[in-house]
């Protein structure tokens, strides 16, 4: 399917109907073609697609395919990095649309990916959606040790601490952070929400988080609900 288009010099993404354009974007993401992914994103928006539909169907859908081939040893780290870079290009286009909100700040969140883990796409997406929902987001980055989380809590005094982990080897570090909050008598000062592909509800409960969030949409809803409960209490 793709060779046919890639070999055609006059090939223009604008000529493709929506379904084929999305498939082409999956291939472009797979091949790490950032400019093409950006262009496809812009075209779908011009055609009246909502930012969240472009995100889910064209970008996240494409990255899921990359994930399967990465797992199966068909793609390797350099290729996946290029795919991630292409996905970020598309996300940059969507960012202002996802973050567009007239609402007052509904709460503050400090968010970071835990120590040992450099995956940041999911965290960035959560940050964007939270901003879009009116939250003030302080993104402290990737590979974050407990000391840096504590400094950020001290400095920003957020309602919520968000942690992301994509590896089974790094997800236990979330418990290290929560246990340290308990030890220092800080646990009741902040709502702790966790997320990332290998986590689940049970893990969230086991480590003492207030909530496990399956995706960015759930994170927004959960954040609003927990802040309302906290304030009422
Ligand atoms: Co990595 N990697 N990776 N990787 N990578 C995975 C996670 C993996 C599942 C691939 C696979 O084998 N199928 C596998 C983990 C296996 C495991 O632990 N069981 C894996 C591996 C093994 C590795 C390396 C160890 C590979 C190696 O070096 N041999 C290495 C580790 C590096 C490290 O961190 N120390 C590595 C490296 C990389 C790249 C650098 C190449 C690149 C990251 C680039 C980047 O992030 N800037 C990369 C990528 C891109 C992936 C996959 C393909 C895609 C991840 C992604 O961005 N998903 C991934 C396979 C997969 O997950 N399908 C894989 C899209 C994103 C939107 O989803 O992150 O799940 P996700 O976020 C969602 C939810 O989970 C939730 O909301 C988000 C939006 O809806 N969520 C939160 C996430 N965080 C949240 C926080 C919250 C709330 C919700 O707080 C409130």
PDB file of C-alpha atoms and ligand atoms in Angstrom:
ATOM      1  CA  UNK A   1       0.000   0.000   0.000  1.00  0.00           C
ATOM      2  CA  UNK A   2       2.641   2.524   1.045  1.00  0.00           C
ATOM      3  CA  UNK A   3       5.297   1.753  -1.588  1.00  0.00           C
ATOM      4  CA  UNK A   4       2.787   2.658  -4.193  1.00  0.00           C
ATOM      5  CA  UNK A   5       2.483   6.161  -2.721  1.00  0.00           C
ATOM      6  CA  UNK A   6       6.097   6.607  -1.680  1.00  0.00           C
ATOM      7  CA  UNK A   7       7.362   5.824  -5.152  1.00  0.00           C
ATOM      8  CA  UNK A   8       5.067   8.331  -6.773  1.00  0.00           C
ATOM      9  CA  UNK A   9       6.899  11.648  -7.034  1.00  0.00           C
ATOM     10  CA  UNK A  10       3.698  13.638  -7.453  1.00  0.00           C
ATOM     11  CA  UNK A  11       2.113  11.949  -4.475  1.00  0.00           C
ATOM     12  CA  UNK A  12       0.219  14.447  -2.354  1.00  0.00           C
ATOM     13  CA  UNK A  13      -1.270  13.577   1.044  1.00  0.00           C
ATOM     14  CA  UNK A  14      -4.127  15.950   0.267  1.00  0.00           C
ATOM     15  CA  UNK A  15      -5.323  13.605  -2.480  1.00  0.00           C
ATOM     16  CA  UNK A  16      -6.035  10.742  -0.093  1.00  0.00           C
ATOM     17  CA  UNK A  17      -9.482  10.155   1.389  1.00  0.00           C
ATOM     18  CA  UNK A  18      -9.573  10.176   5.207  1.00  0.00           C
ATOM     19  CA  UNK A  19      -9.205   6.415   5.751  1.00  0.00           C
ATOM     20  CA  UNK A  20      -6.224   6.089   3.419  1.00  0.00           C
ATOM     21  CA  UNK A  21      -4.629   9.216   4.818  1.00  0.00           C
ATOM     22  CA  UNK A  22      -4.796   7.745   8.332  1.00  0.00           C
ATOM     23  CA  UNK A  23      -3.223   4.500   7.076  1.00  0.00           C
ATOM     24  CA  UNK A  24      -0.536   6.504   5.305  1.00  0.00           C
ATOM     25  CA  UNK A  25       0.120   8.425   8.535  1.00  0.00           C
ATOM     26  CA  UNK A  26       0.532   5.122  10.400  1.00  0.00           C
ATOM     27  CA  UNK A  27       3.163   4.159   7.821  1.00  0.00           C
ATOM     28  CA  UNK A  28       4.838   7.574   7.996  1.00  0.00           C
ATOM     29  CA  UNK A  29       4.943   7.343  11.782  1.00  0.00           C
ATOM     30  CA  UNK A  30       6.372   3.843  11.500  1.00  0.00           C
ATOM     31  CA  UNK A  31       9.044   5.177   9.144  1.00  0.00           C
ATOM     32  CA  UNK A  32       9.794   8.163  11.379  1.00  0.00           C
ATOM     33  CA  UNK A  33       8.764  10.748   8.781  1.00  0.00           C
ATOM     34  CA  UNK A  34       8.040  13.712  11.027  1.00  0.00           C
ATOM     35  CA  UNK A  35       7.220  16.275   8.295  1.00  0.00           C
ATOM     36  CA  UNK A  36       4.710  13.941   6.683  1.00  0.00           C
ATOM     37  CA  UNK A  37       3.053  13.159  10.029  1.00  0.00           C
ATOM     38  CA  UNK A  38       2.801  16.896  10.757  1.00  0.00           C
ATOM     39  CA  UNK A  39       1.307  17.512   7.325  1.00  0.00           C
ATOM     40  CA  UNK A  40      -1.200  14.653   7.699  1.00  0.00           C
ATOM     41  CA  UNK A  41      -2.230  16.002  11.097  1.00  0.00           C
ATOM     42  CA  UNK A  42      -2.828  19.455   9.618  1.00  0.00           C
ATOM     43  CA  UNK A  43      -4.840  18.047   6.720  1.00  0.00           C
ATOM     44  CA  UNK A  44      -7.153  16.036   8.991  1.00  0.00           C
ATOM     45  CA  UNK A  45      -7.755  19.131  11.140  1.00  0.00           C
ATOM     46  CA  UNK A  46      -8.523  21.176   8.020  1.00  0.00           C
ATOM     47  CA  UNK A  47     -11.040  18.498   7.058  1.00  0.00           C
ATOM     48  CA  UNK A  48     -12.878  19.104  10.308  1.00  0.00           C
ATOM     49  CA  UNK A  49     -11.529  16.250  12.442  1.00  0.00           C
ATOM     50  CA  UNK A  50     -11.350  17.081  16.140  1.00  0.00           C
ATOM     51  CA  UNK A  51      -7.884  17.191  17.707  1.00  0.00           C
ATOM     52  CA  UNK A  52      -8.702  14.230  19.951  1.00  0.00           C
ATOM     53  CA  UNK A  53      -9.863  12.117  16.988  1.00  0.00           C
ATOM     54  CA  UNK A  54      -6.634  12.857  15.081  1.00  0.00           C
ATOM     55  CA  UNK A  55      -4.671  12.014  18.209  1.00  0.00           C
ATOM     56  CA  UNK A  56      -6.447   8.712  18.881  1.00  0.00           C
ATOM     57  CA  UNK A  57      -6.863   7.361  15.364  1.00  0.00           C
ATOM     58  CA  UNK A  58      -3.846   8.695  13.483  1.00  0.00           C
ATOM     59  CA  UNK A  59      -1.115   9.153  16.111  1.00  0.00           C
ATOM     60  CA  UNK A  60      -1.813   6.815  19.050  1.00  0.00           C
ATOM     61  CA  UNK A  61      -3.105   4.186  16.589  1.00  0.00           C
ATOM     62  CA  UNK A  62       0.154   4.414  14.624  1.00  0.00           C
ATOM     63  CA  UNK A  63       2.290   4.206  17.730  1.00  0.00           C
ATOM     64  CA  UNK A  64       0.470   1.037  18.812  1.00  0.00           C
ATOM     65  CA  UNK A  65       1.695  -0.660  15.614  1.00  0.00           C
ATOM     66  CA  UNK A  66       5.237   0.538  16.329  1.00  0.00           C
ATOM     67  CA  UNK A  67       4.933  -0.923  19.849  1.00  0.00           C
ATOM     68  CA  UNK A  68       3.989  -4.370  18.578  1.00  0.00           C
ATOM     69  CA  UNK A  69       6.903  -4.541  16.128  1.00  0.00           C
ATOM     70  CA  UNK A  70       9.289  -3.186  18.776  1.00  0.00           C
ATOM     71  CA  UNK A  71       8.171  -5.966  21.122  1.00  0.00           C
ATOM     72  CA  UNK A  72       8.592  -8.560  18.396  1.00  0.00           C
ATOM     73  CA  UNK A  73      12.119  -7.462  17.520  1.00  0.00           C
ATOM     74  CA  UNK A  74      11.194  -6.121  14.081  1.00  0.00           C
ATOM     75  CA  UNK A  75      11.944  -2.512  15.049  1.00  0.00           C
ATOM     76  CA  UNK A  76      14.856  -1.385  17.219  1.00  0.00           C
ATOM     77  CA  UNK A  77      15.511   1.612  19.482  1.00  0.00           C
ATOM     78  CA  UNK A  78      16.772   4.052  16.793  1.00  0.00           C
ATOM     79  CA  UNK A  79      13.713   3.413  14.620  1.00  0.00           C
ATOM     80  CA  UNK A  80      11.344   3.712  17.571  1.00  0.00           C
ATOM     81  CA  UNK A  81      13.022   6.994  18.553  1.00  0.00           C
ATOM     82  CA  UNK A  82      12.364   8.310  15.053  1.00  0.00           C
ATOM     83  CA  UNK A  83       8.751   7.171  15.278  1.00  0.00           C
ATOM     84  CA  UNK A  84       8.456   8.906  18.665  1.00  0.00           C
ATOM     85  CA  UNK A  85       9.934  12.067  17.157  1.00  0.00           C
ATOM     86  CA  UNK A  86       7.387  11.939  14.322  1.00  0.00           C
ATOM     87  CA  UNK A  87       4.574  11.446  16.838  1.00  0.00           C
ATOM     88  CA  UNK A  88       5.799  14.456  18.826  1.00  0.00           C
ATOM     89  CA  UNK A  89       5.667  16.528  15.617  1.00  0.00           C
ATOM     90  CA  UNK A  90       1.977  15.703  15.262  1.00  0.00           C
ATOM     91  CA  UNK A  91       1.368  16.332  18.957  1.00  0.00           C
ATOM     92  CA  UNK A  92       2.927  19.801  18.652  1.00  0.00           C
ATOM     93  CA  UNK A  93       0.276  20.696  16.078  1.00  0.00           C
ATOM     94  CA  UNK A  94      -2.474  19.388  18.348  1.00  0.00           C
ATOM     95  CA  UNK A  95      -1.138  20.882  21.577  1.00  0.00           C
ATOM     96  CA  UNK A  96      -2.780  24.335  21.331  1.00  0.00           C
ATOM     97  CA  UNK A  97      -6.081  22.744  20.342  1.00  0.00           C
ATOM     98  CA  UNK A  98      -6.055  20.177  23.129  1.00  0.00           C
ATOM     99  CA  UNK A  99      -4.942  22.808  25.603  1.00  0.00           C
ATOM    100  CA  UNK A 100      -7.417  25.493  24.468  1.00  0.00           C
ATOM    101  CA  UNK A 101      -9.550  26.308  27.467  1.00  0.00           C
ATOM    102  CA  UNK A 102     -11.069  29.422  28.933  1.00  0.00           C
ATOM    103  CA  UNK A 103     -11.593  27.828  32.287  1.00  0.00           C
ATOM    104  CA  UNK A 104      -9.961  29.073  35.456  1.00  0.00           C
ATOM    105  CA  UNK A 105      -7.182  26.915  36.924  1.00  0.00           C
ATOM    106  CA  UNK A 106      -9.037  24.010  38.479  1.00  0.00           C
ATOM    107  CA  UNK A 107      -5.987  22.633  40.260  1.00  0.00           C
ATOM    108  CA  UNK A 108      -2.253  22.173  40.054  1.00  0.00           C
ATOM    109  CA  UNK A 109      -0.330  19.017  39.142  1.00  0.00           C
ATOM    110  CA  UNK A 110       3.354  18.175  39.246  1.00  0.00           C
ATOM    111  CA  UNK A 111       4.078  15.313  36.858  1.00  0.00           C
ATOM    112  CA  UNK A 112       7.176  13.335  35.891  1.00  0.00           C
ATOM    113  CA  UNK A 113       8.377   9.953  34.626  1.00  0.00           C
ATOM    114  CA  UNK A 114      10.083   7.936  37.354  1.00  0.00           C
ATOM    115  CA  UNK A 115      13.787   7.268  37.803  1.00  0.00           C
ATOM    116  CA  UNK A 116      15.281   4.856  35.263  1.00  0.00           C
ATOM    117  CA  UNK A 117      12.564   5.543  32.709  1.00  0.00           C
ATOM    118  CA  UNK A 118      12.856   7.938  29.777  1.00  0.00           C
ATOM    119  CA  UNK A 119       9.480   7.343  28.082  1.00  0.00           C
ATOM    120  CA  UNK A 120       7.693  10.690  27.918  1.00  0.00           C
ATOM    121  CA  UNK A 121       5.035  10.591  25.204  1.00  0.00           C
ATOM    122  CA  UNK A 122       2.233   9.385  27.493  1.00  0.00           C
ATOM    123  CA  UNK A 123       3.224  11.845  30.212  1.00  0.00           C
ATOM    124  CA  UNK A 124       3.275  14.690  27.688  1.00  0.00           C
ATOM    125  CA  UNK A 125      -0.154  13.704  26.486  1.00  0.00           C
ATOM    126  CA  UNK A 126      -1.520  13.668  30.017  1.00  0.00           C
ATOM    127  CA  UNK A 127       0.048  17.115  30.579  1.00  0.00           C
ATOM    128  CA  UNK A 128      -1.605  18.492  27.432  1.00  0.00           C
ATOM    129  CA  UNK A 129      -5.024  17.110  28.293  1.00  0.00           C
ATOM    130  CA  UNK A 130      -4.759  18.392  31.866  1.00  0.00           C
ATOM    131  CA  UNK A 131      -3.823  21.855  30.567  1.00  0.00           C
ATOM    132  CA  UNK A 132      -6.769  21.661  28.211  1.00  0.00           C
ATOM    133  CA  UNK A 133      -9.025  20.924  31.162  1.00  0.00           C
ATOM    134  CA  UNK A 134      -7.786  24.032  32.962  1.00  0.00           C
ATOM    135  CA  UNK A 135      -5.123  22.565  35.260  1.00  0.00           C
ATOM    136  CA  UNK A 136      -1.800  24.241  35.901  1.00  0.00           C
ATOM    137  CA  UNK A 137       0.772  21.611  34.918  1.00  0.00           C
ATOM    138  CA  UNK A 138       4.360  21.541  36.113  1.00  0.00           C
ATOM    139  CA  UNK A 139       6.131  18.907  34.036  1.00  0.00           C
ATOM    140  CA  UNK A 140       9.405  17.997  35.728  1.00  0.00           C
ATOM    141  CA  UNK A 141      10.530  15.629  32.968  1.00  0.00           C
ATOM    142  CA  UNK A 142      11.882  12.094  32.798  1.00  0.00           C
ATOM    143  CA  UNK A 143      14.131   9.857  34.907  1.00  0.00           C
ATOM    144  CA  UNK A 144      13.013  11.628  38.080  1.00  0.00           C
ATOM    145  CA  UNK A 145      14.463  10.495  41.437  1.00  0.00           C
ATOM    146  CA  UNK A 146      12.473  10.805  44.650  1.00  0.00           C
ATOM    147  CA  UNK A 147      14.515  13.854  45.765  1.00  0.00           C
ATOM    148  CA  UNK A 148      13.415  15.817  42.687  1.00  0.00           C
ATOM    149  CA  UNK A 149       9.760  14.907  43.243  1.00  0.00           C
ATOM    150  CA  UNK A 150      10.073  16.140  46.853  1.00  0.00           C
ATOM    151  CA  UNK A 151      11.726  19.411  45.771  1.00  0.00           C
ATOM    152  CA  UNK A 152       8.960  20.008  43.220  1.00  0.00           C
ATOM    153  CA  UNK A 153       6.253  19.347  45.824  1.00  0.00           C
ATOM    154  CA  UNK A 154       7.948  21.769  48.217  1.00  0.00           C
ATOM    155  CA  UNK A 155       8.349  24.450  45.541  1.00  0.00           C
ATOM    156  CA  UNK A 156       4.978  24.227  43.778  1.00  0.00           C
ATOM    157  CA  UNK A 157       2.639  22.888  46.468  1.00  0.00           C
ATOM    158  CA  UNK A 158       0.416  21.086  43.909  1.00  0.00           C
ATOM    159  CA  UNK A 159      -2.922  19.409  44.548  1.00  0.00           C
ATOM    160  CA  UNK A 160      -1.724  16.353  42.632  1.00  0.00           C
ATOM    161  CA  UNK A 161       1.488  14.444  42.105  1.00  0.00           C
ATOM    162  CA  UNK A 162       1.411  12.474  38.830  1.00  0.00           C
ATOM    163  CA  UNK A 163       3.896   9.727  38.063  1.00  0.00           C
ATOM    164  CA  UNK A 164       4.389   7.836  34.818  1.00  0.00           C
ATOM    165  CA  UNK A 165       6.246   4.545  34.186  1.00  0.00           C
ATOM    166  CA  UNK A 166       6.377   2.459  31.022  1.00  0.00           C
ATOM    167  CA  UNK A 167       8.666  -0.330  32.137  1.00  0.00           C
ATOM    168  CA  UNK A 168       7.928  -3.216  34.477  1.00  0.00           C
ATOM    169  CA  UNK A 169      11.381  -2.555  35.944  1.00  0.00           C
ATOM    170  CA  UNK A 170      10.660   1.099  36.787  1.00  0.00           C
ATOM    171  CA  UNK A 171       7.052   0.927  37.978  1.00  0.00           C
ATOM    172  CA  UNK A 172       8.084  -0.268  41.484  1.00  0.00           C
ATOM    173  CA  UNK A 173       9.903   3.059  41.920  1.00  0.00           C
ATOM    174  CA  UNK A 174       6.502   4.709  42.308  1.00  0.00           C
ATOM    175  CA  UNK A 175       6.203   2.916  45.633  1.00  0.00           C
ATOM    176  CA  UNK A 176       9.593   4.271  46.687  1.00  0.00           C
ATOM    177  CA  UNK A 177       8.268   7.809  46.122  1.00  0.00           C
ATOM    178  CA  UNK A 178       4.978   7.152  47.936  1.00  0.00           C
ATOM    179  CA  UNK A 179       6.731   5.433  50.869  1.00  0.00           C
ATOM    180  CA  UNK A 180       9.064   8.416  51.177  1.00  0.00           C
ATOM    181  CA  UNK A 181       6.076  10.776  51.287  1.00  0.00           C
ATOM    182  CA  UNK A 182       4.614   8.652  54.092  1.00  0.00           C
ATOM    183  CA  UNK A 183       7.927   8.602  56.002  1.00  0.00           C
ATOM    184  CA  UNK A 184       8.208  12.387  55.792  1.00  0.00           C
ATOM    185  CA  UNK A 185       4.590  12.910  56.884  1.00  0.00           C
ATOM    186  CA  UNK A 186       3.726  14.478  53.511  1.00  0.00           C
ATOM    187  CA  UNK A 187       1.425  11.830  52.091  1.00  0.00           C
ATOM    188  CA  UNK A 188      -1.839  13.492  53.165  1.00  0.00           C
ATOM    189  CA  UNK A 189      -0.811  16.823  51.600  1.00  0.00           C
ATOM    190  CA  UNK A 190      -1.045  15.611  48.026  1.00  0.00           C
ATOM    191  CA  UNK A 191      -3.201  13.393  45.816  1.00  0.00           C
ATOM    192  CA  UNK A 192      -1.056  10.779  44.053  1.00  0.00           C
ATOM    193  CA  UNK A 193      -2.103   9.592  40.589  1.00  0.00           C
ATOM    194  CA  UNK A 194      -0.139   7.048  38.572  1.00  0.00           C
ATOM    195  CA  UNK A 195      -0.242   5.802  34.990  1.00  0.00           C
ATOM    196  CA  UNK A 196       1.626   3.994  32.242  1.00  0.00           C
ATOM    197  CA  UNK A 197       1.053   0.990  29.997  1.00  0.00           C
ATOM    198  CA  UNK A 198       2.245  -1.805  32.354  1.00  0.00           C
ATOM    199  CA  UNK A 199       0.274  -0.570  35.389  1.00  0.00           C
ATOM    200  CA  UNK A 200      -3.222  -1.541  36.459  1.00  0.00           C
ATOM    201  CA  UNK A 201      -5.785  -0.731  39.118  1.00  0.00           C
ATOM    202  CA  UNK A 202      -4.494  -3.406  41.469  1.00  0.00           C
ATOM    203  CA  UNK A 203      -0.923  -2.116  41.276  1.00  0.00           C
ATOM    204  CA  UNK A 204      -2.107   1.427  41.979  1.00  0.00           C
ATOM    205  CA  UNK A 205      -3.884   0.256  45.130  1.00  0.00           C
ATOM    206  CA  UNK A 206      -0.974  -1.952  46.230  1.00  0.00           C
ATOM    207  CA  UNK A 207       1.538   0.914  46.193  1.00  0.00           C
ATOM    208  CA  UNK A 208      -0.812   3.315  47.982  1.00  0.00           C
ATOM    209  CA  UNK A 209      -1.664   5.675  45.118  1.00  0.00           C
ATOM    210  CA  UNK A 210      -5.008   7.493  45.181  1.00  0.00           C
ATOM    211  CA  UNK A 211      -5.718   6.560  41.580  1.00  0.00           C
ATOM    212  CA  UNK A 212      -4.464   4.586  38.627  1.00  0.00           C
ATOM    213  CA  UNK A 213      -5.297   6.274  35.302  1.00  0.00           C
ATOM    214  CA  UNK A 214      -5.639   4.099  32.209  1.00  0.00           C
ATOM    215  CA  UNK A 215      -5.276   7.027  29.823  1.00  0.00           C
ATOM    216  CA  UNK A 216      -5.105  10.815  29.624  1.00  0.00           C
ATOM    217  CA  UNK A 217      -8.886  11.232  29.530  1.00  0.00           C
ATOM    218  CA  UNK A 218      -9.303   9.159  32.679  1.00  0.00           C
ATOM    219  CA  UNK A 219      -6.506  11.180  34.306  1.00  0.00           C
ATOM    220  CA  UNK A 220      -8.423  14.431  33.737  1.00  0.00           C
ATOM    221  CA  UNK A 221     -11.717  13.047  35.088  1.00  0.00           C
ATOM    222  CA  UNK A 222     -10.018  11.413  38.052  1.00  0.00           C
ATOM    223  CA  UNK A 223      -8.089  14.594  38.879  1.00  0.00           C
ATOM    224  CA  UNK A 224     -11.275  16.670  38.951  1.00  0.00           C
ATOM    225  CA  UNK A 225     -13.108  14.096  41.051  1.00  0.00           C
ATOM    226  CA  UNK A 226     -10.315  13.659  43.599  1.00  0.00           C
ATOM    227  CA  UNK A 227      -9.725  17.400  43.973  1.00  0.00           C
ATOM    228  CA  UNK A 228     -13.449  17.937  44.573  1.00  0.00           C
ATOM    229  CA  UNK A 229     -13.411  15.188  47.226  1.00  0.00           C
ATOM    230  CA  UNK A 230     -10.271  16.608  48.868  1.00  0.00           C
ATOM    231  CA  UNK A 231     -11.701  20.117  48.985  1.00  0.00           C
ATOM    232  CA  UNK A 232     -15.025  18.863  50.366  1.00  0.00           C
ATOM    233  CA  UNK A 233     -13.177  16.961  53.091  1.00  0.00           C
TER     234      UNK A 233
HETATM  235 CO1  LIG B   1      10.255   1.590  25.044  1.00  0.00          CO
HETATM  236  N1  LIG B   1       9.394  -0.019  25.792  1.00  0.00           N
HETATM  237  N2  LIG B   1      11.921   0.982  25.715  1.00  0.00           N
HETATM  238  N3  LIG B   1      10.945   3.091  24.049  1.00  0.00           N
HETATM  239  N4  LIG B   1       8.509   1.785  24.180  1.00  0.00           N
HETATM  240  C1  LIG B   1       7.874  -0.060  25.666  1.00  0.00           C
HETATM  241  C2  LIG B   1       7.214   0.559  26.895  1.00  0.00           C
HETATM  242  C3  LIG B   1       7.629  -1.636  25.554  1.00  0.00           C
HETATM  243  C4  LIG B   1       6.265  -2.087  26.066  1.00  0.00           C
HETATM  244  C5  LIG B   1       7.883  -2.076  24.083  1.00  0.00           C
HETATM  245  C6  LIG B   1       7.642  -3.542  23.869  1.00  0.00           C
HETATM  246  O1  LIG B   1       8.461  -4.353  24.208  1.00  0.00           O
HETATM  247  N5  LIG B   1       6.496  -3.843  23.295  1.00  0.00           N
HETATM  248  C7  LIG B   1       8.845  -2.201  26.396  1.00  0.00           C
HETATM  249  C8  LIG B   1       8.573  -2.394  27.896  1.00  0.00           C
HETATM  250  C9  LIG B   1       8.451  -3.850  28.276  1.00  0.00           C
HETATM  251  C10 LIG B   1       8.251  -4.018  29.736  1.00  0.00           C
HETATM  252  O2  LIG B   1       8.730  -3.320  30.569  1.00  0.00           O
HETATM  253  N6  LIG B   1       7.495  -5.035  30.056  1.00  0.00           N
HETATM  254  C11 LIG B   1       9.895  -1.134  26.153  1.00  0.00           C
HETATM  255  C12 LIG B   1      11.294  -1.341  26.331  1.00  0.00           C
HETATM  256  C13 LIG B   1      11.721  -2.749  26.703  1.00  0.00           C
HETATM  257  C14 LIG B   1      12.249  -0.308  26.181  1.00  0.00           C
HETATM  258  C15 LIG B   1      13.761  -0.387  26.378  1.00  0.00           C
HETATM  259  C16 LIG B   1      14.227  -1.172  27.624  1.00  0.00           C
HETATM  260  C17 LIG B   1      14.346  -0.971  25.080  1.00  0.00           C
HETATM  261  C18 LIG B   1      15.835  -1.189  25.093  1.00  0.00           C
HETATM  262  O3  LIG B   1      16.599  -0.294  25.287  1.00  0.00           O
HETATM  263  N7  LIG B   1      16.171  -2.441  24.888  1.00  0.00           N
HETATM  264  C19 LIG B   1      14.172   1.100  26.471  1.00  0.00           C
HETATM  265  C20 LIG B   1      14.121   1.630  27.910  1.00  0.00           C
HETATM  266  C21 LIG B   1      14.623   3.047  28.037  1.00  0.00           C
HETATM  267  C22 LIG B   1      14.346   3.605  29.418  1.00  0.00           C
HETATM  268  O4  LIG B   1      13.298   4.153  29.659  1.00  0.00           O
HETATM  269  N8  LIG B   1      15.295   3.446  30.333  1.00  0.00           N
HETATM  270  C23 LIG B   1      13.084   1.721  25.652  1.00  0.00           C
HETATM  271  C24 LIG B   1      13.252   2.889  24.906  1.00  0.00           C
HETATM  272  C25 LIG B   1      12.280   3.470  24.132  1.00  0.00           C
HETATM  273  C26 LIG B   1      12.544   4.653  23.205  1.00  0.00           C
HETATM  274  C27 LIG B   1      13.523   5.669  23.792  1.00  0.00           C
HETATM  275  C28 LIG B   1      13.110   4.109  21.920  1.00  0.00           C
HETATM  276  C29 LIG B   1      11.089   5.185  22.957  1.00  0.00           C
HETATM  277  C30 LIG B   1      10.658   6.313  23.944  1.00  0.00           C
HETATM  278  C31 LIG B   1      10.658   7.678  23.301  1.00  0.00           C
HETATM  279  C32 LIG B   1       9.961   8.684  24.177  1.00  0.00           C
HETATM  280  O5  LIG B   1       9.076   8.415  24.980  1.00  0.00           O
HETATM  281  N9  LIG B   1      10.398   9.919  24.006  1.00  0.00           N
HETATM  282  C33 LIG B   1      10.239   3.969  23.294  1.00  0.00           C
HETATM  283  C34 LIG B   1       8.872   3.817  22.897  1.00  0.00           C
HETATM  284  C35 LIG B   1       8.318   4.899  21.989  1.00  0.00           C
HETATM  285  C36 LIG B   1       8.093   2.720  23.321  1.00  0.00           C
HETATM  286  C37 LIG B   1       6.674   2.318  22.859  1.00  0.00           C
HETATM  287  C38 LIG B   1       6.814   1.746  21.447  1.00  0.00           C
HETATM  288  C39 LIG B   1       5.603   3.395  22.828  1.00  0.00           C
HETATM  289  C40 LIG B   1       5.372   4.118  24.164  1.00  0.00           C
HETATM  290  C41 LIG B   1       4.440   5.275  23.907  1.00  0.00           C
HETATM  291  O6  LIG B   1       4.885   6.393  23.725  1.00  0.00           O
HETATM  292  N10 LIG B   1       3.113   4.988  23.827  1.00  0.00           N
HETATM  293  C42 LIG B   1       6.280   1.230  23.953  1.00  0.00           C
HETATM  294  C43 LIG B   1       5.324   0.172  23.450  1.00  0.00           C
HETATM  295  C44 LIG B   1       3.882   0.502  23.805  1.00  0.00           C
HETATM  296  O7  LIG B   1       3.597   1.011  24.879  1.00  0.00           O
HETATM  297  N11 LIG B   1       2.997   0.165  22.944  1.00  0.00           N
HETATM  298  C45 LIG B   1       7.591   0.866  24.529  1.00  0.00           C
HETATM  299  C46 LIG B   1       2.099   5.978  23.456  1.00  0.00           C
HETATM  300  C47 LIG B   1       1.592   6.705  24.723  1.00  0.00           C
HETATM  301  C48 LIG B   1       0.533   7.702  24.313  1.00  0.00           C
HETATM  302  O8  LIG B   1       0.999   5.726  25.580  1.00  0.00           O
HETATM  303  O9  LIG B   1       2.859   5.904  27.277  1.00  0.00           O
HETATM  304  O10 LIG B   1       1.019   4.188  27.566  1.00  0.00           O
HETATM  305  P1  LIG B   1       1.456   5.512  27.117  1.00  0.00           P
HETATM  306  O11 LIG B   1       0.607   6.630  27.909  1.00  0.00           O
HETATM  307  C49 LIG B   1      -0.804   6.592  28.065  1.00  0.00           C
HETATM  308  C50 LIG B   1      -1.277   5.821  29.320  1.00  0.00           C
HETATM  309  O12 LIG B   1      -0.406   4.801  29.725  1.00  0.00           O
HETATM  310  C51 LIG B   1      -1.512   6.882  30.350  1.00  0.00           C
HETATM  311  O13 LIG B   1      -1.973   7.977  29.574  1.00  0.00           O
HETATM  312  C52 LIG B   1      -1.204   8.041  28.360  1.00  0.00           C
HETATM  313  C53 LIG B   1      -2.032   8.704  27.293  1.00  0.00           C
HETATM  314  O14 LIG B   1      -3.279   8.106  27.119  1.00  0.00           O
HETATM  315  N12 LIG B   1      -0.400   7.381  31.185  1.00  0.00           N
HETATM  316  C54 LIG B   1      -0.634   8.110  32.320  1.00  0.00           C
HETATM  317  C55 LIG B   1       0.931   7.330  30.999  1.00  0.00           C
HETATM  318  N13 LIG B   1       1.567   7.972  31.971  1.00  0.00           N
HETATM  319  C56 LIG B   1       0.638   8.475  32.802  1.00  0.00           C
HETATM  320  C57 LIG B   1       0.759   9.223  33.973  1.00  0.00           C
HETATM  321  C58 LIG B   1      -0.390   9.604  34.642  1.00  0.00           C
HETATM  322  C59 LIG B   1      -1.663   9.240  34.146  1.00  0.00           C
HETATM  323  C60 LIG B   1      -1.799   8.484  32.980  1.00  0.00           C
HETATM  324  O15 LIG B   1      -0.223  10.328  35.756  1.00  0.00           O
HETATM  325  C61 LIG B   1      -1.284  10.916  36.364  1.00  0.00           C
END
